[in-house]
Coordinates of C-alpha atoms in Angstrom, one line a residue:
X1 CA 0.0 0.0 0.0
X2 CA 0.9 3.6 -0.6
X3 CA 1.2 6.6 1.4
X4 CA -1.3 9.3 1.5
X5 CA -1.1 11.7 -1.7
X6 CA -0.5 15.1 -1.6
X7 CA -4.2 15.9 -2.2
X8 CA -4.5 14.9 1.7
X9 CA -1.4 17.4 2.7
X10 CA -4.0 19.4 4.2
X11 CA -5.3 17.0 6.8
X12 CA -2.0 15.6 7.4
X13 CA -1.2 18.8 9.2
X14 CA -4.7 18.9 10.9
X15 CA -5.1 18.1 15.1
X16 CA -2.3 15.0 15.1
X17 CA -5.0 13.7 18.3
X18 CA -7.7 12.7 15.7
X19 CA -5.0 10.2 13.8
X20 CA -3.1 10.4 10.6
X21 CA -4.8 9.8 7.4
X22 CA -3.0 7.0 5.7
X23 CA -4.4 6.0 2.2
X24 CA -4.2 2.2 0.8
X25 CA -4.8 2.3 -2.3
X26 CA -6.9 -1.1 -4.1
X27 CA -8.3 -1.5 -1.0
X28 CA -11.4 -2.1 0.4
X29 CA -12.3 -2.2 4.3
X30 CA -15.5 -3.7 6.4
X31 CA -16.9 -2.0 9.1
X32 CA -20.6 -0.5 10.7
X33 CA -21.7 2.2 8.1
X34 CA -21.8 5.7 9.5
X35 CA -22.8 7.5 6.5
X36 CA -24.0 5.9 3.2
X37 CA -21.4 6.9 0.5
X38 CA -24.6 6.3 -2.2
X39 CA -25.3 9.4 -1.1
X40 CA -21.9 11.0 0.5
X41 CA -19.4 12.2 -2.9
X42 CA -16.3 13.9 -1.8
X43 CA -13.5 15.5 -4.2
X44 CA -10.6 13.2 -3.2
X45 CA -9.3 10.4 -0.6
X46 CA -8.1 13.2 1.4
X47 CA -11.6 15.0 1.9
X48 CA -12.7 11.5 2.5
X49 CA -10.4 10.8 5.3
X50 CA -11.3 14.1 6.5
X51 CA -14.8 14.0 6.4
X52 CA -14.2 11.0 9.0
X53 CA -11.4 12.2 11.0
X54 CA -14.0 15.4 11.3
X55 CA -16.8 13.4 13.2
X56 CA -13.9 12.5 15.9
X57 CA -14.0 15.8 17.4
X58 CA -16.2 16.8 20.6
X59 CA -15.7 13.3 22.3
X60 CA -16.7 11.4 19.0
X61 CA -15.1 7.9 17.9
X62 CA -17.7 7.9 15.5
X63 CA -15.6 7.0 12.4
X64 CA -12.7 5.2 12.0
X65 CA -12.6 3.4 8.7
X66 CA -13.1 5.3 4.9
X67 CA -13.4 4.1 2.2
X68 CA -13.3 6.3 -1.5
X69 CA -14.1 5.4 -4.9
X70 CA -12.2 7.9 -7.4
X71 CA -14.6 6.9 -10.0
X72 CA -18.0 7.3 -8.9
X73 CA -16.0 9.4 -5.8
X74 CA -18.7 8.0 -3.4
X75 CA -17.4 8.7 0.5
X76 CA -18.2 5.3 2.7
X77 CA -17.8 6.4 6.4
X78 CA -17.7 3.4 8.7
X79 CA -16.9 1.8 12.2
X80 CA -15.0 -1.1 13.5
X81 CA -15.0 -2.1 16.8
X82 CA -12.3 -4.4 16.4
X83 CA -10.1 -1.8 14.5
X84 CA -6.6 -3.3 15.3
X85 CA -7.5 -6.8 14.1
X86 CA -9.3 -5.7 11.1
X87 CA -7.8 -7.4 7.7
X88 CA -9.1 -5.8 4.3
X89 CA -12.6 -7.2 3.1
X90 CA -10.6 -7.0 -0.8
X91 CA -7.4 -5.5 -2.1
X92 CA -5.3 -6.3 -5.1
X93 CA -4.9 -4.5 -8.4
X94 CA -8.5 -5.3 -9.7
X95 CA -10.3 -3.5 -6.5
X96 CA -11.0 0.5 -7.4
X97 CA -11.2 1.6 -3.7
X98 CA -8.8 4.0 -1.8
X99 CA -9.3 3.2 2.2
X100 CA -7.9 4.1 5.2
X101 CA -8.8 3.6 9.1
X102 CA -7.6 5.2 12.8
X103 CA -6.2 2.3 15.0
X104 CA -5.3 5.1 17.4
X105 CA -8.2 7.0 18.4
X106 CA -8.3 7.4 22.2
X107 CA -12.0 7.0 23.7
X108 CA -13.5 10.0 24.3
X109 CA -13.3 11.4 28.2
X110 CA -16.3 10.8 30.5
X111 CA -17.6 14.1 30.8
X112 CA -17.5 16.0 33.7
X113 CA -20.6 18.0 35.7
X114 CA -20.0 20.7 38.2
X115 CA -20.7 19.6 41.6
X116 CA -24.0 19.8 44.4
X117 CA -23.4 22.5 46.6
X118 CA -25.6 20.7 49.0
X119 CA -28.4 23.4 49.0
X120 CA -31.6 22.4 51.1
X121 CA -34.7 22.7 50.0
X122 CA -35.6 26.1 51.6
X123 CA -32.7 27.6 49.8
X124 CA -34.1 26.3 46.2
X125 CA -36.6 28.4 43.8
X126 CA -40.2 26.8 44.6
X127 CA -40.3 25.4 40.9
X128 CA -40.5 22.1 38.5
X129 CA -37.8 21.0 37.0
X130 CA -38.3 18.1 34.1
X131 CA -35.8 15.6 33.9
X132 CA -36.2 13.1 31.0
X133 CA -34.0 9.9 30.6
X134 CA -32.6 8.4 27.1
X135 CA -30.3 6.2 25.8
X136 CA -29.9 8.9 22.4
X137 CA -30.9 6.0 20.2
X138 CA -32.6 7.4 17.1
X139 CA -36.7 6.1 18.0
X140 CA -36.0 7.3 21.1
X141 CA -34.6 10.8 19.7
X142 CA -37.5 11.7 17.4
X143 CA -39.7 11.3 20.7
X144 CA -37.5 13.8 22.5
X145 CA -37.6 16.6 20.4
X146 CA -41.5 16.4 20.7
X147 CA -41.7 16.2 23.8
X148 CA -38.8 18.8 25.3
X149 CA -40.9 21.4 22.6
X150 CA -44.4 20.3 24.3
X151 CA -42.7 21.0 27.5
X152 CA -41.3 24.3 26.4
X153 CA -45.1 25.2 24.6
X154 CA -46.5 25.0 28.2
X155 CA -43.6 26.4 30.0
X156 CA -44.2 29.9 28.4
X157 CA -47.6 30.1 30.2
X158 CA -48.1 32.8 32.1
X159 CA -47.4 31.4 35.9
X160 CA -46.3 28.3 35.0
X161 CA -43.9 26.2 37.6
X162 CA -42.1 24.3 35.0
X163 CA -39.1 26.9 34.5
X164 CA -36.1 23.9 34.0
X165 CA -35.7 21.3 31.9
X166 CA -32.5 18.7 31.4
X167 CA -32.5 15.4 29.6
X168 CA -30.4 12.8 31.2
X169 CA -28.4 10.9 28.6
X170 CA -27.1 8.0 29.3
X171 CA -24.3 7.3 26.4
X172 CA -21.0 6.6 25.2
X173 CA -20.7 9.7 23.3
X174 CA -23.0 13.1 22.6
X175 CA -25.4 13.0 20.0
X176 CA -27.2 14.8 17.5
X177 CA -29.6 16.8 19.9
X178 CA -26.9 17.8 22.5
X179 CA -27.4 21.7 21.2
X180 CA -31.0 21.2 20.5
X181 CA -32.6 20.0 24.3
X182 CA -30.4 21.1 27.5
X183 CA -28.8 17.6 28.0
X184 CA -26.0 16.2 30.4
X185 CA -24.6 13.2 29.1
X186 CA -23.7 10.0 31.9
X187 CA -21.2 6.7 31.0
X188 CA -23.9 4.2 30.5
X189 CA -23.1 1.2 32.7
X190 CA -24.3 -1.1 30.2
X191 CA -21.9 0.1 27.3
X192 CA -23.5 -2.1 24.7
X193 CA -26.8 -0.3 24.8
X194 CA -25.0 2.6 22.6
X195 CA -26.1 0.5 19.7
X196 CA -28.3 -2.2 21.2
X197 CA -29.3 -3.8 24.1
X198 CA -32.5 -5.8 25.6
X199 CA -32.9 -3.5 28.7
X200 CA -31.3 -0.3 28.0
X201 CA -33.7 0.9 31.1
X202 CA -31.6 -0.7 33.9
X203 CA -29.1 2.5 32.9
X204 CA -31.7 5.2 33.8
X205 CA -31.5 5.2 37.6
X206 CA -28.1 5.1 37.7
X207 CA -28.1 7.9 35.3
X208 CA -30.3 10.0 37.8
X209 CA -28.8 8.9 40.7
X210 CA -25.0 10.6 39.3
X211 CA -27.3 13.7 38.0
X212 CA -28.9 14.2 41.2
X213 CA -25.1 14.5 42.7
X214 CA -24.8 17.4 40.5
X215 CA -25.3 21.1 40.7
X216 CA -28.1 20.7 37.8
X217 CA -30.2 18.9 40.4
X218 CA -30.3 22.6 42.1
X219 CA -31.7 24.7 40.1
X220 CA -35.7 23.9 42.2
X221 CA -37.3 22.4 45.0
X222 CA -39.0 20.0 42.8
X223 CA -38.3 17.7 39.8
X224 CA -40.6 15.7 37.7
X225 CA -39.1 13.0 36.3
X226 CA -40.2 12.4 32.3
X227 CA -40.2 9.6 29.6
X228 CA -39.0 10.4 26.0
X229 CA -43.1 9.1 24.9
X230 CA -44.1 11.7 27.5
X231 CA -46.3 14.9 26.0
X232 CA -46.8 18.2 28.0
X233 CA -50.6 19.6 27.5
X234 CA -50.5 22.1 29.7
X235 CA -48.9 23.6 33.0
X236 CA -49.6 21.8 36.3
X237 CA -50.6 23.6 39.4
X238 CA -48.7 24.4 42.2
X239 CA -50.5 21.4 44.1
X240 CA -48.0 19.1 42.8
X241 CA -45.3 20.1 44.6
X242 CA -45.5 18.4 48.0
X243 CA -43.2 19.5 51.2
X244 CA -40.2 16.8 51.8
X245 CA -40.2 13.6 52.8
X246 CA -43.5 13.4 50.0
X247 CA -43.6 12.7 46.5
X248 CA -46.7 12.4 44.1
X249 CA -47.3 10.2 41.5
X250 CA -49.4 8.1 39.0
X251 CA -50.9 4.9 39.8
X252 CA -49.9 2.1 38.2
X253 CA -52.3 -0.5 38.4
X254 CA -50.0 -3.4 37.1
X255 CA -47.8 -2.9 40.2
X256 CA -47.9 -5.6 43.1
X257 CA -47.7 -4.5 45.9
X258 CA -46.7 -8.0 47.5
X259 CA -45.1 -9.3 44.4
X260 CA -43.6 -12.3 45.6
X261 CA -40.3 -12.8 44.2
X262 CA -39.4 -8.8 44.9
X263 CA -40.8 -9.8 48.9
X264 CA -38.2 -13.1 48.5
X265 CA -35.1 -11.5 46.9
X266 CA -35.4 -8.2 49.0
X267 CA -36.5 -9.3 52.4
X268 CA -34.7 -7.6 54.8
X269 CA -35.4 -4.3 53.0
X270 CA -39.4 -5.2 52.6
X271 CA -38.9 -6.1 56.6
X272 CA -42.4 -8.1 58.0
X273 CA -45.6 -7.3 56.7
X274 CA -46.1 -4.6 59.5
X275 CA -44.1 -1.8 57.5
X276 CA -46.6 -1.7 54.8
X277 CA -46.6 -2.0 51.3
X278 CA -44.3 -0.3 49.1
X279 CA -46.0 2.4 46.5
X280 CA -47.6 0.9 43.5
X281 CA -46.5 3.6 41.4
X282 CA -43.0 3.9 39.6
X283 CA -40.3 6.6 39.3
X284 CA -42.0 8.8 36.3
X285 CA -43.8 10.6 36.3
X286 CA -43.2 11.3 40.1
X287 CA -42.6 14.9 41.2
X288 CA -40.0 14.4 44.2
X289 CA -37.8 17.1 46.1
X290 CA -34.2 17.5 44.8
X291 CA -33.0 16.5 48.3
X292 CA -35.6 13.7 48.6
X293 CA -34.4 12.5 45.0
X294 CA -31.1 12.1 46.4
X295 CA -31.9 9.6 49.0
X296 CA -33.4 7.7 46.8
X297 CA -31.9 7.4 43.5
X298 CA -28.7 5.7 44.9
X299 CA -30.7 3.0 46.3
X300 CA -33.1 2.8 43.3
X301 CA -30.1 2.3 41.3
X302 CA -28.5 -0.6 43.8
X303 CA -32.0 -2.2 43.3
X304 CA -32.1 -2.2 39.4
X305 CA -28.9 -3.6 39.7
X306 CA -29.6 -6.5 42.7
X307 CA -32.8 -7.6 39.9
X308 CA -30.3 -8.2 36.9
X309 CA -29.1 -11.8 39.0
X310 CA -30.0 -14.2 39.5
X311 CA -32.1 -15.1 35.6
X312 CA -35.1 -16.2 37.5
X313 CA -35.7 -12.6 39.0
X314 CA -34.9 -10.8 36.1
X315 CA -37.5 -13.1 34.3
X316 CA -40.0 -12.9 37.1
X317 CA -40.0 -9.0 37.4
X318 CA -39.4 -8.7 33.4
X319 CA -39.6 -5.5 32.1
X320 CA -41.2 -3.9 35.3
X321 CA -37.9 -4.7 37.5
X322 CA -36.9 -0.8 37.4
X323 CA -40.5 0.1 38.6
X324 CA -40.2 -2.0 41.4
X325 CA -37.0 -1.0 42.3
X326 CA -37.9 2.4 42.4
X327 CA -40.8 1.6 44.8
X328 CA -38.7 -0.3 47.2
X329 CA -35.8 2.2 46.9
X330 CA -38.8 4.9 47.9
X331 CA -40.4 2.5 50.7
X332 CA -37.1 2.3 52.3
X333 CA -36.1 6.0 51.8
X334 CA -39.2 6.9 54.0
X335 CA -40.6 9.0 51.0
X336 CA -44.2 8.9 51.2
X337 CA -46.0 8.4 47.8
X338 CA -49.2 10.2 47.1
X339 CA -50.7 8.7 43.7
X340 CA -54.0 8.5 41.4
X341 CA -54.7 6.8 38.1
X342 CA -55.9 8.2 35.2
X343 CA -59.4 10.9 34.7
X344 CA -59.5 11.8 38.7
X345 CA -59.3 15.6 39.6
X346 CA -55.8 15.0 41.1
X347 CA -54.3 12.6 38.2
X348 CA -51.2 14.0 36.8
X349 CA -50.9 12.0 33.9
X350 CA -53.5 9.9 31.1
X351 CA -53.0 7.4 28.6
X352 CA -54.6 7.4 25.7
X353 CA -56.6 5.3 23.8
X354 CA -56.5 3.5 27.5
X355 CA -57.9 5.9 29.6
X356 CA -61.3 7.8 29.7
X357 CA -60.6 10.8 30.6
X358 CA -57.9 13.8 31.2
X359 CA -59.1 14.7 35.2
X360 CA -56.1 17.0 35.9
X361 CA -53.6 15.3 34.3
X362 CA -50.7 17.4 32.6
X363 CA -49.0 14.3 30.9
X364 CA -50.1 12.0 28.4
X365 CA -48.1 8.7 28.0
X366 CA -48.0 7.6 24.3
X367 CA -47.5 3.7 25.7
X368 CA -50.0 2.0 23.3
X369 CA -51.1 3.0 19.7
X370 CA -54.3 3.5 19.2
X371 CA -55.7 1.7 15.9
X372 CA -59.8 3.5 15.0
X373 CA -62.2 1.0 13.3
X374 CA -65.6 1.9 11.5
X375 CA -68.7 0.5 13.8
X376 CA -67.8 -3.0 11.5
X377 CA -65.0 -3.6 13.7
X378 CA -63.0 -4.2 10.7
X379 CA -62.4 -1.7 8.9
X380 CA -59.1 0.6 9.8
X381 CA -59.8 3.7 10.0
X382 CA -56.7 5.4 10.8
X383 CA -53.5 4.5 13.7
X384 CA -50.7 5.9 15.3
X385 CA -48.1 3.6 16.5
X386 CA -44.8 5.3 18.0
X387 CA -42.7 1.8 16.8
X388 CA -43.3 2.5 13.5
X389 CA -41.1 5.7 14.2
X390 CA -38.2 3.0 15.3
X391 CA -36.0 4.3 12.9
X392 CA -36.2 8.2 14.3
X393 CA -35.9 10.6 12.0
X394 CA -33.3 10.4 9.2
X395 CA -34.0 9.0 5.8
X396 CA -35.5 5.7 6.5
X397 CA -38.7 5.0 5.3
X398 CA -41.9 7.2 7.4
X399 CA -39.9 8.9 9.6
X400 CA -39.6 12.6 8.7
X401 CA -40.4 14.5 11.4
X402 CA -43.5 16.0 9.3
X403 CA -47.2 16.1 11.4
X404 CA -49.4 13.3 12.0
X405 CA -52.9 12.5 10.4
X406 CA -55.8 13.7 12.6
X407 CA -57.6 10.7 13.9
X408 CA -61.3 11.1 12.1
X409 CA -64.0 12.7 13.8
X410 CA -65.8 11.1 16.4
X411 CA -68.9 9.1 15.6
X412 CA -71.4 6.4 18.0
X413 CA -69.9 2.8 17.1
X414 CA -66.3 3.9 16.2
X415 CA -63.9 0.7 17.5
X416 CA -60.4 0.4 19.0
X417 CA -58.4 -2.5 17.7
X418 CA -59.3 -6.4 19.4
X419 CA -56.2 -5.7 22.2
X420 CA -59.2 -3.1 23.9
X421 CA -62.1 -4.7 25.9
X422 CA -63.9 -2.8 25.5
X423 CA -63.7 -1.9 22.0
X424 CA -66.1 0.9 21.6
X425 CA -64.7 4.5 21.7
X426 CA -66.8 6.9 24.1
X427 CA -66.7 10.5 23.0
X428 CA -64.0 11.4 25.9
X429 CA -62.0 8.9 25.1
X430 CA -61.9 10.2 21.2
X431 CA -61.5 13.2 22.7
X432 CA -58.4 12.6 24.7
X433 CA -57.0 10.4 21.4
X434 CA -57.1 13.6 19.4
X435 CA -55.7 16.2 22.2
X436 CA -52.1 13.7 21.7
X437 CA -52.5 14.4 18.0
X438 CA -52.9 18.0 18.6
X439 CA -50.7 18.5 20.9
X440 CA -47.2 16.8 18.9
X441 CA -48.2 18.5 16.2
X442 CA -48.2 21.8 17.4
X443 CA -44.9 20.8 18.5
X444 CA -43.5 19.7 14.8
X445 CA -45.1 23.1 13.6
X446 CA -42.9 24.3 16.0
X447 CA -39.4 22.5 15.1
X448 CA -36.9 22.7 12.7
X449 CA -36.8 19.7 10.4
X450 CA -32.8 19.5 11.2
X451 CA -32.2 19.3 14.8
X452 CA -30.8 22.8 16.2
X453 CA -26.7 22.9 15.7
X454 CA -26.6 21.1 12.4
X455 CA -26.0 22.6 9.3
X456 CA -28.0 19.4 7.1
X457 CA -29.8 16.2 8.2
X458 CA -26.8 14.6 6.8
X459 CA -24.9 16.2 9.7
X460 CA -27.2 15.6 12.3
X461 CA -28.1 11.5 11.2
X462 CA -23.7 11.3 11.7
X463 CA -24.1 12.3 15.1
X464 CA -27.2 10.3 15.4
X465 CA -25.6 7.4 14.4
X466 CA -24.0 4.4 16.4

């Protein structure tokens, strides 16, 4: 193989940290694409390399093989975990590529968060501050930007409580809406959930428990703990903000109480049956104390952890093991939990097409998609279903961020799908259906089609990716 030509001088001389661009020419290199070179032209190798070397910078390792075709000059960007083994997928004289790759990139450095100062409670703003958890995977990205705008719609009422708002990433590496949404990015502990992983929830309370060590945590009395399928529809009253040593909540009606593999693997913390029964609620959306949060996010954490082993708890518990944790981590805390389900006066969130009604809720949980038949039953109507946003945002199929059908207007015998007993869809219940519609909409009226801090999706969907 050759050295680089002098059509690369330029990044030769670039930051030496990011690696030296070293073209091999008739050669061709495997790795996880990054950017599609279908659809990615550059002038030369050397642009090529730099286009790669370029999505290294700001804690990236996000690139680390090229590969350039001077005919069609089509730019593959790619990543390979296993770098220093890595052989070439083809070389030899009849092979048209020019490739290169980084064996020397240094991992990007866990970021650091200024410090709590150890303010009390009295010495906070009386206020909400939203804290939503993600892993920055792309389904889960598209869902943030709706719902940090739905937040920020509400938050500009007149009065309004919510005045701060973080998400709480829990990555390897920033992503694509790090300028976009006020985020502070945590080492996941499960390192594999950057690109995949069964349970990337089991990261979320430790995530939260290392925020609520930081100064962020501060900024008011309260926080209100979010999910990315959350959606703001309007501003909560003060009500919801309990003195310490309280918390309010949503009932989860799935939750038991006495669940008895979480009473078996946890017994000295459950104690005898005397203490009472842990909350059946979960961690969001509860509205906790900043100092309350901090007793019991370490323990929520130790308890996510504690249902990972042995298999037969993890399988018992199932997807609900961080809910439980939470409620046990609160139980022993001394935290008391106030909750309601869905449509009461004092509800704080709904979940459409499940629930009835809004009662005061000022959530609504996107959990199930609704599916609207004619009065036959069989007939579809129209749907929304968030997985078929699995691919976020960028080129693939559906997935622009454009604004959603409106569900058709309600009539007597409209059905929900077969998974609803019962099927038929009261006026309210339409009702509430629609008000989700309405309100992400008004929040992709309300957002740029490339994420804030990009200059193209191109860009952005590089950060984006894994």
């Amino acid at each position: 193989s050759s050295s680089s030509s002098s059509s690369n001088n330029n990044v030769l001389a670039d930051d030496a940290s990011l690696g030296t661009c070293e073209a091999h020419e008739h050669t061709e290199y495997w790795g996880a694409v990054v950017l599609n070179g279908d659809n990615h032209k550059t002038e030369d190798a050397g642009k090529c390399c730099d286009a790669c070397r370029n999505l290294n910078r700001a804690s990236g390792n996000r690139c680390n093989v090229w590969v350039y075709n001077p005919n069609s000059k089509a730019c593959w960007l790619k990543f390979e975990k296993n770098i220093k083994e890595m052989k070439p997928a083809n070389s030899g004289a009849g092979v048209p590529w020019v490739a290169g790759k980084f064996t020397d990139l240094k991992p990007p450095k866990p970021p650091q968060h200024p410090p709590a100062t150890g303010k009390r409670y009295e010495d906070m703003p009386r206020c909400l501050h939203g804290v939503m958890t993600s892993s920055g995977n792309a389904y889960m990205n598209w869902q943030s930007r709706i719902m940090y705008q739905t937040w920020q719609n509400h938050a500009s009422q007149p009065g309004s409580i919510m005045k701060a708002f973080t998400r709480v990433l829990h990555k390897g590496r920033d992503d694509e809406l790090m300028v976009e949404i006020p985020t502070m990015r945590f080492e996941p502990i499960q390192t594999h959930c950057d690109s995949w992983c069964d349970y990337p929830v089991a990261d979320r309370s430790s995530a939260i428990a290392r925020w609520s060590q930081t100064s962020d945590s501060e900024t008011c009395s309260h926080i209100v703990m979010l999910e990315t399928d959350h959606v703001i529809v309007k501003s909560p009253p003060e009500s919801i903000l309990l003195p310490p040593g309280q918390a309010y909540g949503f009932e989860f009606t799935y939750i038991n109480v006495n669940h008895p593999t979480m009473r078996s693997h946890f017994s000295e913390e459950y104690g005898d049956k005397s203490k009472g029964i842990i909350p059946r609620t979960g961690n969001s959306p509860t509205v906790i104390t900043a100092e309350d949060l901090r007793k019991v996010a370490p323990k929520w954490a130790e308890f996510v952890a504690r249902t990972e082993q042995p298999e037969n708890v993890k399988k018992s518990l199932g997807w609900l093991r961080d809910m439980y944790a939470y409620d046990l981590a609160a139980f022993v805390s001394g935290i008391k939990h106030t909750f309601y389900g869905a449509g009461k006066p004092e509800s704080i969130m709904a979940q459409p097409p499940a629930d009835e009604e809004l009662g005061g809720a000022f959530i609504l949980h996107y959990t199930w998609g609704p599916e609207i038949y004619d009065v036959d039953g069989t007939t579809m109507l129209w749907k929304f279903d968030k997985r078929a946003y699995g691919g976020g945002q960028y080129q693939r199929g559906p997935y622009k961020l454009v604004k959603l059908e409106d569900p058709p207007p309600w009539k007597e015998g409209l059905k929900l799908q077969t998974f609803f007993a019962p099927r038929a869809i009261s006026e309210n219940k339409h009702a509430l259906i629609a008000m989700l519609i309405t309100e992400i909409n008004a929040a992709i009226d309300k957002l740029p089609r490339v994420p804030k801090g990009h200059d193209s999706l191109e860009e952005a969907q590089m950060w984006a990716s894994n």
